[in-house]
PDB file of C-alpha atoms in Angstrom:
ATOM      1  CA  UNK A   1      81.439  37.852-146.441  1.00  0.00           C
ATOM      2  CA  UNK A   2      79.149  40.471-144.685  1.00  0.00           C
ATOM      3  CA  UNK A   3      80.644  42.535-142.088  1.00  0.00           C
ATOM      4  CA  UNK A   4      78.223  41.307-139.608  1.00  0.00           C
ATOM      5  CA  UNK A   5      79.346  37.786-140.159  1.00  0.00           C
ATOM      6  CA  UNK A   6      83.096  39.117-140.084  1.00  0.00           C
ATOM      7  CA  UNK A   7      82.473  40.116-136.462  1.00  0.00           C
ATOM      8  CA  UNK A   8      80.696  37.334-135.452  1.00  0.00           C
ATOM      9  CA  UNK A   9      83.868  35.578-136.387  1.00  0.00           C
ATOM     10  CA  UNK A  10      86.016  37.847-134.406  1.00  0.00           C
ATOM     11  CA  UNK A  11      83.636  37.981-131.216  1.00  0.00           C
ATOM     12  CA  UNK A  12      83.632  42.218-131.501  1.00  0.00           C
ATOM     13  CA  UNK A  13      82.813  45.077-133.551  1.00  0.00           C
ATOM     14  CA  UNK A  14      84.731  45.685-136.401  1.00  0.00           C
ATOM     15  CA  UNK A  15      84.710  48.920-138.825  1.00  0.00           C
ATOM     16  CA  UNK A  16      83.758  48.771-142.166  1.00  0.00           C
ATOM     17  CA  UNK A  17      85.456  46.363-144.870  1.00  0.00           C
ATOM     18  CA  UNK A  18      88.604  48.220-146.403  1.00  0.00           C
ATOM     19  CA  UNK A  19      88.600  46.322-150.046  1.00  0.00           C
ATOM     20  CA  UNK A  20      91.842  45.750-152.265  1.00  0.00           C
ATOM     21  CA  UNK A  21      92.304  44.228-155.069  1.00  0.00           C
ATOM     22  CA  UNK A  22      90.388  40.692-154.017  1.00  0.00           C
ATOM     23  CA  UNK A  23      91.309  41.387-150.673  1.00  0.00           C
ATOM     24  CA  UNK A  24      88.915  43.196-148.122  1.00  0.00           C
ATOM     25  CA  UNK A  25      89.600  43.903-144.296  1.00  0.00           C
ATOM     26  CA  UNK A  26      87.818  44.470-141.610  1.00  0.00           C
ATOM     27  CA  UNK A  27      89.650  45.649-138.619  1.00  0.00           C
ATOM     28  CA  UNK A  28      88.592  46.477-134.325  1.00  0.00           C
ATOM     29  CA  UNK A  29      88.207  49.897-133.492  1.00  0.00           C
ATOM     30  CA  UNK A  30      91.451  51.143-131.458  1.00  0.00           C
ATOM     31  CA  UNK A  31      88.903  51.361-128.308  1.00  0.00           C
ATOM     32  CA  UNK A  32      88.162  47.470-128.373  1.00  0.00           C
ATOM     33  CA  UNK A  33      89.996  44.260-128.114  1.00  0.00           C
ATOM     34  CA  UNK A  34      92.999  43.221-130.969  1.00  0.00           C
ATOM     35  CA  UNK A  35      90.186  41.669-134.164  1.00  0.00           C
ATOM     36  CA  UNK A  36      91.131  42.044-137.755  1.00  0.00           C
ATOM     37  CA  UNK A  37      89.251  40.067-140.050  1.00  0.00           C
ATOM     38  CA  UNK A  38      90.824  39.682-143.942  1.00  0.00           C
ATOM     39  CA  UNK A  39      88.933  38.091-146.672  1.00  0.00           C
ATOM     40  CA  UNK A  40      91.415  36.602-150.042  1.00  0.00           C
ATOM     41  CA  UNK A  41      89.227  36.098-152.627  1.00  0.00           C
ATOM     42  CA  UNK A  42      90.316  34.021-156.299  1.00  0.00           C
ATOM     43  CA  UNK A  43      94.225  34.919-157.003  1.00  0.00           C
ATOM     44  CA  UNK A  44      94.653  36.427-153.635  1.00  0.00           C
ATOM     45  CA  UNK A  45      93.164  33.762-151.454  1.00  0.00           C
ATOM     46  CA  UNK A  46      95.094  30.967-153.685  1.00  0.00           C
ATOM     47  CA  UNK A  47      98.331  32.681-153.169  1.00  0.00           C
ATOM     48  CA  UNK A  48      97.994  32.205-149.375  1.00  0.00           C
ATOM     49  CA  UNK A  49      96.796  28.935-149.423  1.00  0.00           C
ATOM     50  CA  UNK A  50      99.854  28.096-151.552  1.00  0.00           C
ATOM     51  CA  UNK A  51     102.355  30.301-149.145  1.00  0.00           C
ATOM     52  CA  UNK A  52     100.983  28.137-146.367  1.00  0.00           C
ATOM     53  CA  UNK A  53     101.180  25.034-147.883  1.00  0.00           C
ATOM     54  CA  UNK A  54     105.147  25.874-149.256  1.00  0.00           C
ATOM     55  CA  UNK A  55     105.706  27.051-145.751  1.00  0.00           C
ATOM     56  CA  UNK A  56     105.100  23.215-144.487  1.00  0.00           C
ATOM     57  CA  UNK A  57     101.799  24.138-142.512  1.00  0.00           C
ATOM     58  CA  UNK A  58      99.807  21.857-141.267  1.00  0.00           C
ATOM     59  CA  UNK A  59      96.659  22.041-142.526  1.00  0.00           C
ATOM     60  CA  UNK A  60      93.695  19.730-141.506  1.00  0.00           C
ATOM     61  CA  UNK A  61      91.255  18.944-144.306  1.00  0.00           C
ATOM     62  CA  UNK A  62      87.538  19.848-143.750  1.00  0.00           C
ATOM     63  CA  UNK A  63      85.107  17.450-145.450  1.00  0.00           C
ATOM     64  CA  UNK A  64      81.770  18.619-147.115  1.00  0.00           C
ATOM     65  CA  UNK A  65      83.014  22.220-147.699  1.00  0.00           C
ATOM     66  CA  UNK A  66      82.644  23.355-151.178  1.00  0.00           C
ATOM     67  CA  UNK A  67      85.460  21.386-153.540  1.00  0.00           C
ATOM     68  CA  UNK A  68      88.009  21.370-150.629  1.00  0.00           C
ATOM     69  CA  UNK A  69      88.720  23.065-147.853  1.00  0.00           C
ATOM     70  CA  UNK A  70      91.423  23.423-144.854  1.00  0.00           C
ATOM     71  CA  UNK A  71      91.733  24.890-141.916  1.00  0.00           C
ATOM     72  CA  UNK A  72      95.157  26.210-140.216  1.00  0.00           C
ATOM     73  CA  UNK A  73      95.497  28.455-136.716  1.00  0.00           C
ATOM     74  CA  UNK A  74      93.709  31.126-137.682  1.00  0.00           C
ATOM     75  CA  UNK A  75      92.589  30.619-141.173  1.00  0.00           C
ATOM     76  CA  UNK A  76      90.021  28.474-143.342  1.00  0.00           C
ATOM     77  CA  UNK A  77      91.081  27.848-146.943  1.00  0.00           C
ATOM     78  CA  UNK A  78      88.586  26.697-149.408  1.00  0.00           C
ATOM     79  CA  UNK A  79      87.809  25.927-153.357  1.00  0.00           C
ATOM     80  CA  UNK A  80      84.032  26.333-154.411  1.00  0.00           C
ATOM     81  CA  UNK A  81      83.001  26.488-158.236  1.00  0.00           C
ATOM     82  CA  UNK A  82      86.774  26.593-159.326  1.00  0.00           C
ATOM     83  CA  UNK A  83      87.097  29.709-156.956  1.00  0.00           C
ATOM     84  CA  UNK A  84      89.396  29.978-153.896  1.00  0.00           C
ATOM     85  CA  UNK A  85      88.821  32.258-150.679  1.00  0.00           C
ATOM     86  CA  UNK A  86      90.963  32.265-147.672  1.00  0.00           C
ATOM     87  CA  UNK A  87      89.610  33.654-144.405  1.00  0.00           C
ATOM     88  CA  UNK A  88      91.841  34.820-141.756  1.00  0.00           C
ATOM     89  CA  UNK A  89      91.044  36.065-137.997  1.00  0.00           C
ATOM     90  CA  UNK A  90      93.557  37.976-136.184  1.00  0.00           C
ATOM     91  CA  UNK A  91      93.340  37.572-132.216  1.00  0.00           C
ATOM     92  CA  UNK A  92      94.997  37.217-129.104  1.00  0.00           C
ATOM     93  CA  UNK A  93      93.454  34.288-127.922  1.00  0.00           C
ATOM     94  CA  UNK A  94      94.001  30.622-128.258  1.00  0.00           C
ATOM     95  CA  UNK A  95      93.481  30.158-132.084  1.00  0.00           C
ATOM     96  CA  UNK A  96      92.275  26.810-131.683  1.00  0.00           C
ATOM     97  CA  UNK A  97      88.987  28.891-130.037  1.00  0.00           C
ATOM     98  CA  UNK A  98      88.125  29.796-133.215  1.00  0.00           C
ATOM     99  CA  UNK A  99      88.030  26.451-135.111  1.00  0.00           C
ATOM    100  CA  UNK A 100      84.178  25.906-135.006  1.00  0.00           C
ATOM    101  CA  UNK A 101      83.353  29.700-136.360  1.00  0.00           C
ATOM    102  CA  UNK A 102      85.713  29.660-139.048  1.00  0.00           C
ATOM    103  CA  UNK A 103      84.597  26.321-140.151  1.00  0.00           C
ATOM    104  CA  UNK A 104      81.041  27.382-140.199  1.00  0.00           C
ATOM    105  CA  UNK A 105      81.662  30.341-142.121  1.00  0.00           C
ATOM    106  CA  UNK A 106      83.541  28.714-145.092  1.00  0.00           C
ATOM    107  CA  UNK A 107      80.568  26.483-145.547  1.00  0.00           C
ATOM    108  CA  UNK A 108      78.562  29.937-145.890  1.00  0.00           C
ATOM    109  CA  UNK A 109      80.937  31.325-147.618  1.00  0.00           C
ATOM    110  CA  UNK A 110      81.340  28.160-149.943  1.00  0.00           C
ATOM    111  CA  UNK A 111      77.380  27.785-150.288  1.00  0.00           C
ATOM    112  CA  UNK A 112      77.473  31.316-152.235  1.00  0.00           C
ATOM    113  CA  UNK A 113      80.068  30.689-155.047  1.00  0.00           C
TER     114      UNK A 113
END
C-alpha cells in the first residue's frame, strides 16, 4: 500500500511509512487531525485477523475480494494468493465512515498479490 493511498484512507496527510518486520505505519503529523494508518502483511496481518476472530468480533464477510476477506470497525482483513494483509485506520470519527474506503482498498490491495 502506497502512502498516497494510505491517506486517502485516512482523509489527511500522513508522514512517511515507518516499516517493521511485515508491519509498516503511517501516522498524522502532530499539527493535523488523530490518522494512523498500519499495514500487517503475511504472519503479521494473520495474527490479527486471528486475535480478532478469538476475541469474538464480528466480522462481516466481503465477497469478490481476493480468497476472502472481512471487514471489522476499523479494519479490512483479507487472503489473496495464500497471503494475508490486514489494514487498519485509526480515527476519531464514526468507524462505520470508513467502510466504503477500506473496502475499496483491499480489493487494490488484493488485485496486487
Amino acid at each position: 500500500m502506497t502512502r498516497a493511498e494510505a491517506e486517502r484512507l485516512a482523509g489527511t496527510a500522513l508522514g512517511p511509512g515507518r516499516d517493521l518486520e511485515g508491519t509498516c505505519t503511517y501516522v498524522a503529523p502532530a499539527s493535523g487531525p488523530t490518522a494512523q494508518v498500519e499495514v500487517f502483511a503475511g504472519e503479521p496481518g494473520k495474527n490479527y485477523y486471528d486475535a480478532e476472530r478469538g476475541l469474538g468480533h464480528e466480522l462481516k464477510p466481503l465477497e469478490g475480494i481476493g480468497d476472502e476477506a472481512w471487514l471489522e470497525d476499523g479494519s479490512v482483513f483479507l487472503r489473496a494468493s495464500g497471503q494475508w494483509v490486514a489494514i487498519r485506520l485509526v480515527r476519531n470519527e464514526e468507524p462505520s465512515r470508513f467502510d466504503r474506503p477500506l473496502e475499496e482498498l483491499a480489493r487494490t490491495v488484493a488485485g496486487r498479490l
